[in-house]
Structures are given as C-alpha cells and as structure tokens.
Short mmCIF file of N, CA and C in Angstrom, two decimals:
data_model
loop_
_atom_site.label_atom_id
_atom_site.label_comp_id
_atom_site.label_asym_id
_atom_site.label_seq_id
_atom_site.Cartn_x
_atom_site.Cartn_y
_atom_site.Cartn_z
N UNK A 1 69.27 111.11 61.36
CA UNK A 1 69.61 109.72 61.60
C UNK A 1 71.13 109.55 61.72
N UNK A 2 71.95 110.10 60.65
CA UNK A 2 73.44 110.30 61.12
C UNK A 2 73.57 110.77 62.67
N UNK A 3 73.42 112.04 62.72
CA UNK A 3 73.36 112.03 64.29
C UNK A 3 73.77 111.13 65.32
N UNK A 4 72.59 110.55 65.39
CA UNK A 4 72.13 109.61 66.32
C UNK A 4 73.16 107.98 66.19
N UNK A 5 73.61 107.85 64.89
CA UNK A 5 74.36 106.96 64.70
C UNK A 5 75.75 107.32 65.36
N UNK A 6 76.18 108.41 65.07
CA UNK A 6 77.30 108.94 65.01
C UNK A 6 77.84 108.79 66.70
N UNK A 7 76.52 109.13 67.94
CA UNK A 7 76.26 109.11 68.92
C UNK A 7 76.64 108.09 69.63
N UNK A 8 76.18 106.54 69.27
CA UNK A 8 76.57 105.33 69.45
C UNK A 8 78.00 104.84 69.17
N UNK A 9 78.91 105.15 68.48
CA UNK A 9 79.79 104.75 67.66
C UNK A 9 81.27 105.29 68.71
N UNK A 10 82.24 104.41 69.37
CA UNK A 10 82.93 104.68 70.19
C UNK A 10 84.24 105.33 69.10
N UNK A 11 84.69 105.88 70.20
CA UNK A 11 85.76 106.77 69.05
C UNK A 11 87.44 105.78 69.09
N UNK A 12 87.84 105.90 68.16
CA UNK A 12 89.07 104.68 68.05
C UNK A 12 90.15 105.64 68.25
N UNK A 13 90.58 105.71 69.59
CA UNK A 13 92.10 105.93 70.83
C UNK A 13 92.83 105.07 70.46
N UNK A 14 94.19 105.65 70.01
CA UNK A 14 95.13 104.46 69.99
C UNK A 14 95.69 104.68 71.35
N UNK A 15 95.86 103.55 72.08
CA UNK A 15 96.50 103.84 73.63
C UNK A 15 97.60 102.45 73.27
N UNK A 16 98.39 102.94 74.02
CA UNK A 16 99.40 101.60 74.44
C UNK A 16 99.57 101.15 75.62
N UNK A 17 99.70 99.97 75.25
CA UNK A 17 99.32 98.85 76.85
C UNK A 17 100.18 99.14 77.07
N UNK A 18 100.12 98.68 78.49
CA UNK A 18 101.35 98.90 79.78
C UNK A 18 101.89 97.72 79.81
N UNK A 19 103.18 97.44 80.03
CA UNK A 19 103.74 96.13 80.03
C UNK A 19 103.26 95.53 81.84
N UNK A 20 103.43 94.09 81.75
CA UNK A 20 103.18 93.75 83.11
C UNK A 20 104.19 93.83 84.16
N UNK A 21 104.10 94.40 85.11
CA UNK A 21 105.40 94.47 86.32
C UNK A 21 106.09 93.15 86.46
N UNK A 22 105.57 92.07 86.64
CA UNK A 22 106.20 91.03 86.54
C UNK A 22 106.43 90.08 85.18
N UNK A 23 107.79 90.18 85.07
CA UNK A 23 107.67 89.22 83.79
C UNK A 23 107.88 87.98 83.82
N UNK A 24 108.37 87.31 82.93
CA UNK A 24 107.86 85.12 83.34
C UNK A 24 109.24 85.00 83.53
N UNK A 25 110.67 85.27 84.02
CA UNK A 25 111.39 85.40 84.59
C UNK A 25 111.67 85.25 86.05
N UNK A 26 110.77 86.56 86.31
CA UNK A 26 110.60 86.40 87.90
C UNK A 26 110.09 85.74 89.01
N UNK A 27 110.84 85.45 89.76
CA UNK A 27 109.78 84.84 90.69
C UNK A 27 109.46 85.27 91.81
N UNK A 28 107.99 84.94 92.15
CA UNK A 28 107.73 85.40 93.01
C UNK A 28 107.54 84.54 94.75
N UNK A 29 108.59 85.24 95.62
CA UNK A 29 108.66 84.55 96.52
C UNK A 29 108.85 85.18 97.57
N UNK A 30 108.99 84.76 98.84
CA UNK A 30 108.64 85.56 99.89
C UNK A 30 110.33 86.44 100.05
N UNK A 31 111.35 85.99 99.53
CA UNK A 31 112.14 86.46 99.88
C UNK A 31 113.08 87.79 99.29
N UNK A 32 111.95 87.99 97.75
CA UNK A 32 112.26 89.04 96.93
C UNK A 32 111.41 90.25 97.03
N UNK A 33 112.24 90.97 98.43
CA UNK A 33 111.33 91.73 98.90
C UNK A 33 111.14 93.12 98.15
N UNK A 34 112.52 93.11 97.18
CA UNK A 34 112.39 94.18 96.40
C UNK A 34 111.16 94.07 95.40
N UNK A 35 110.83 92.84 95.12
CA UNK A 35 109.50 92.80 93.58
C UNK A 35 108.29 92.88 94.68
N UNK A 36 108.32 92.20 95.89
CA UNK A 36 107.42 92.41 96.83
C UNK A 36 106.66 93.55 97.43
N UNK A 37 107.70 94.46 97.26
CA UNK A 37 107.44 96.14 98.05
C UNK A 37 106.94 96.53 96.96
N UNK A 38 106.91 96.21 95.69
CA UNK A 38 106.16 97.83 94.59
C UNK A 38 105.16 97.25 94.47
N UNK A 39 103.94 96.26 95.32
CA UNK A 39 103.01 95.67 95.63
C UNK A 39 101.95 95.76 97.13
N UNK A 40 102.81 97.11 97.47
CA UNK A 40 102.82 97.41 98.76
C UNK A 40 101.91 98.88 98.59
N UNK A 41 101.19 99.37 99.62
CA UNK A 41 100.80 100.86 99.31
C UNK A 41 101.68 101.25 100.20
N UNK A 42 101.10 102.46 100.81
CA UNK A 42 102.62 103.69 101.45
C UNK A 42 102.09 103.25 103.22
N UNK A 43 100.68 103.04 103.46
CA UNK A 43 100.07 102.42 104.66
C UNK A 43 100.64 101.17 104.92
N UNK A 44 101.26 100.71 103.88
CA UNK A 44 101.16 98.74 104.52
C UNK A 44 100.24 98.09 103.58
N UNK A 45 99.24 98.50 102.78
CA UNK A 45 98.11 97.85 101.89
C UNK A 45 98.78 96.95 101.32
N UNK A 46 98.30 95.49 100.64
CA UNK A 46 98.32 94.99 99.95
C UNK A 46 97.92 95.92 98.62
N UNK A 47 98.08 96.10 97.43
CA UNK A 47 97.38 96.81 96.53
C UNK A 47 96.35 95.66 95.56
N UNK A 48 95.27 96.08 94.93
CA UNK A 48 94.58 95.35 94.38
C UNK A 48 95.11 95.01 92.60
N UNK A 49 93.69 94.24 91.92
CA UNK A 49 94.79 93.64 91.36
C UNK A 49 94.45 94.67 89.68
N UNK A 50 93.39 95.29 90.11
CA UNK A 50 93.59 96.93 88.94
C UNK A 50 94.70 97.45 88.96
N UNK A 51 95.05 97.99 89.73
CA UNK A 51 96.06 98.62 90.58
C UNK A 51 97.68 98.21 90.01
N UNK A 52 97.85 96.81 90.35
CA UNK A 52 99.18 96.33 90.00
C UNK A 52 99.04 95.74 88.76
N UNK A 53 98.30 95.02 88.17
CA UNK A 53 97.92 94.72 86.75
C UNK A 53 98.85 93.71 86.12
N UNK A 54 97.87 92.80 87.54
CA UNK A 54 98.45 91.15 87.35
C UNK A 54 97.33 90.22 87.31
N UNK A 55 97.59 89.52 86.78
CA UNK A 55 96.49 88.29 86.74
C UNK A 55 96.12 88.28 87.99
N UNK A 56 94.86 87.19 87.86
CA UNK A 56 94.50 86.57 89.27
C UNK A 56 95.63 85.23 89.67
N UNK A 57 96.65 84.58 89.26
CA UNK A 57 97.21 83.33 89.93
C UNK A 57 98.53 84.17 90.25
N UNK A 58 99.14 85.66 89.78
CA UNK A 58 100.26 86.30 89.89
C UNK A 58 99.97 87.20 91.19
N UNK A 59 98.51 87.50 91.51
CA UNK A 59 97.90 88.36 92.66
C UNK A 59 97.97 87.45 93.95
N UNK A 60 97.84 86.56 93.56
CA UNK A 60 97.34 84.98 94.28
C UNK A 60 99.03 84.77 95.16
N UNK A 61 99.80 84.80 94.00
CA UNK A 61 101.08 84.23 94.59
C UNK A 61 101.79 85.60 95.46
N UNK A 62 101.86 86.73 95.06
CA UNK A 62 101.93 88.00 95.56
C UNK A 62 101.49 88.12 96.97
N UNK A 63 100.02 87.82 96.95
CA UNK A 63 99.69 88.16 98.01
C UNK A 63 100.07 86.91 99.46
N UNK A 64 100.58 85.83 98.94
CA UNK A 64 101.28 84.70 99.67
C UNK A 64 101.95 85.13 99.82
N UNK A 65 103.26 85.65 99.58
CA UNK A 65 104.23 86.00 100.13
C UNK A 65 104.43 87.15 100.63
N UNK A 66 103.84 88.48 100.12
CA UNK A 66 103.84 89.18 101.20
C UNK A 66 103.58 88.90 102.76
N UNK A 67 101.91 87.89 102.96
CA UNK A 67 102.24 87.42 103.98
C UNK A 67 102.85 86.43 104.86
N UNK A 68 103.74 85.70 103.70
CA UNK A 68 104.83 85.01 104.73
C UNK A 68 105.87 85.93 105.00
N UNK A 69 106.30 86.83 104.20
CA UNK A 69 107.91 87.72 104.39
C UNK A 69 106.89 88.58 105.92
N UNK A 70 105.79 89.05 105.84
CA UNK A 70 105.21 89.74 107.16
C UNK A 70 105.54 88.93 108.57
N UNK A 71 105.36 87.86 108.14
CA UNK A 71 105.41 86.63 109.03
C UNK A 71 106.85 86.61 109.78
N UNK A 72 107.50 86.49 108.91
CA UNK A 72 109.08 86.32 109.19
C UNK A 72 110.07 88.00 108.90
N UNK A 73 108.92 88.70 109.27
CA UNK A 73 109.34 90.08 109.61
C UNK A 73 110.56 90.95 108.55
N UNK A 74 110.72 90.43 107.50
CA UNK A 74 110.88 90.58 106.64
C UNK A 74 111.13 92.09 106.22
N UNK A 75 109.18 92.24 105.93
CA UNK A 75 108.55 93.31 105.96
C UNK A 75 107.51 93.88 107.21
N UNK A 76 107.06 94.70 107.53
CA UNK A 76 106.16 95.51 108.14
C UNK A 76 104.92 95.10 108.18
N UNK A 77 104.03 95.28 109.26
CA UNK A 77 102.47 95.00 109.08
C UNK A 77 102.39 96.42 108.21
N UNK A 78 103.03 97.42 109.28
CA UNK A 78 102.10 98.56 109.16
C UNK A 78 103.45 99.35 109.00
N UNK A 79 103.19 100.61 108.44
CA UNK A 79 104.59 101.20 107.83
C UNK A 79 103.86 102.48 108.49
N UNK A 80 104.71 102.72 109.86
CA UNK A 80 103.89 103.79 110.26
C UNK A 80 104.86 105.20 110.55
N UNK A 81 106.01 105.19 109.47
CA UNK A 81 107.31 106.37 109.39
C UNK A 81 106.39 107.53 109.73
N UNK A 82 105.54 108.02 109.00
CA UNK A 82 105.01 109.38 109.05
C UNK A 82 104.29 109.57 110.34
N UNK A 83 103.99 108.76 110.94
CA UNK A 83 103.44 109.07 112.35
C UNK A 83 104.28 109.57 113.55
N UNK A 84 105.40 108.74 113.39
CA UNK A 84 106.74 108.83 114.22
C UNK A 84 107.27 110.16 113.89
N UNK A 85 107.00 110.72 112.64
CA UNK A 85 107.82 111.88 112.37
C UNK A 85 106.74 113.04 113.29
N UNK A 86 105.45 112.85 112.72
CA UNK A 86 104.91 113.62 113.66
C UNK A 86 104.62 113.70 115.21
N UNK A 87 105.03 113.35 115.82
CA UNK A 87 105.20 112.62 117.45
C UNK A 87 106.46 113.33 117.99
N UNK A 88 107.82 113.05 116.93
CA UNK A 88 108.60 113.47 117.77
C UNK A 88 108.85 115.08 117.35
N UNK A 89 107.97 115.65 116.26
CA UNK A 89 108.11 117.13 115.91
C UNK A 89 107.25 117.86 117.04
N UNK A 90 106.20 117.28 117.89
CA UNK A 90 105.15 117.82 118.77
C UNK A 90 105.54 117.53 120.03
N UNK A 91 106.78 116.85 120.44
CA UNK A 91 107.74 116.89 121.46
C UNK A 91 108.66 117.32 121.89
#
C-alpha cells in the first residue's frame, strides 16, 4: 500500500520562476522596437504567449504593435537574411 501511495505523490522541485520580460515600467508601443524584436522569432513569427511569458492583455498589446511598427515599416514582414545569403553564395 506504501507503494502505491508513494506512486501518486508528486515530488517537491524547488525551481525558480523566471522574472517577466516586461516590467510595469515599460511600455509597450509601436515605436520601441528594441522591447518589440525579443517578441519576434528568427522567421518574422510573432512568438506565442508560453513562449514569451506574458499575460494575455501584455500579448494583446505586443502583438498591436508589432503590427503597426510592420505597418509603418519599422520592422519586417518577413526577415528573410538567410535566404539572400544563400542566393548570392550559388551565384
């Protein structure tokens, strides 16, 4: 019966939280393209909100302004460096 108890019983990890990338300082706006880009994948992705490990109203505002700074060219749709590199190495 121990066993079987013992089985069920999750094991206590001390882990330490990760602080949040954005703190209540910052703001988030289309024109801070530096807090904007580490929200970015290496394709152009938006990243999700596991991923960046922000609320839903901090994902919300994030993902607004990335696509206004896209808008106003800011930033990139598509971040396509590594393609270009291979193009002009096969030429």
């Amino acid at each position: 019966i121990d066993k079987f108890k013992r089985f069920f019983l999750k094991s206590k990890r001390s882990f330490r939280r990760r602080l949040p990338p954005i703190q209540s300082g910052d703001r988030i706006d289309y024109r801070n393209t530096s807090l904007i880009s580490q929200f970015i994948s290496e394709q152009g992705k938006i990243l999700s909100r596991r991923v960046n490990r922000l609320t839903l109203k901090q994902q919300r505002l994030i993902t607004i302004a990335i696509k206004q700074a896209r808008i106003l060219s800011s930033l990139p749709f598509l971040n396509n460096e590594k393609q270009f590199e291979r193009s002009e190495s096969t030429t």
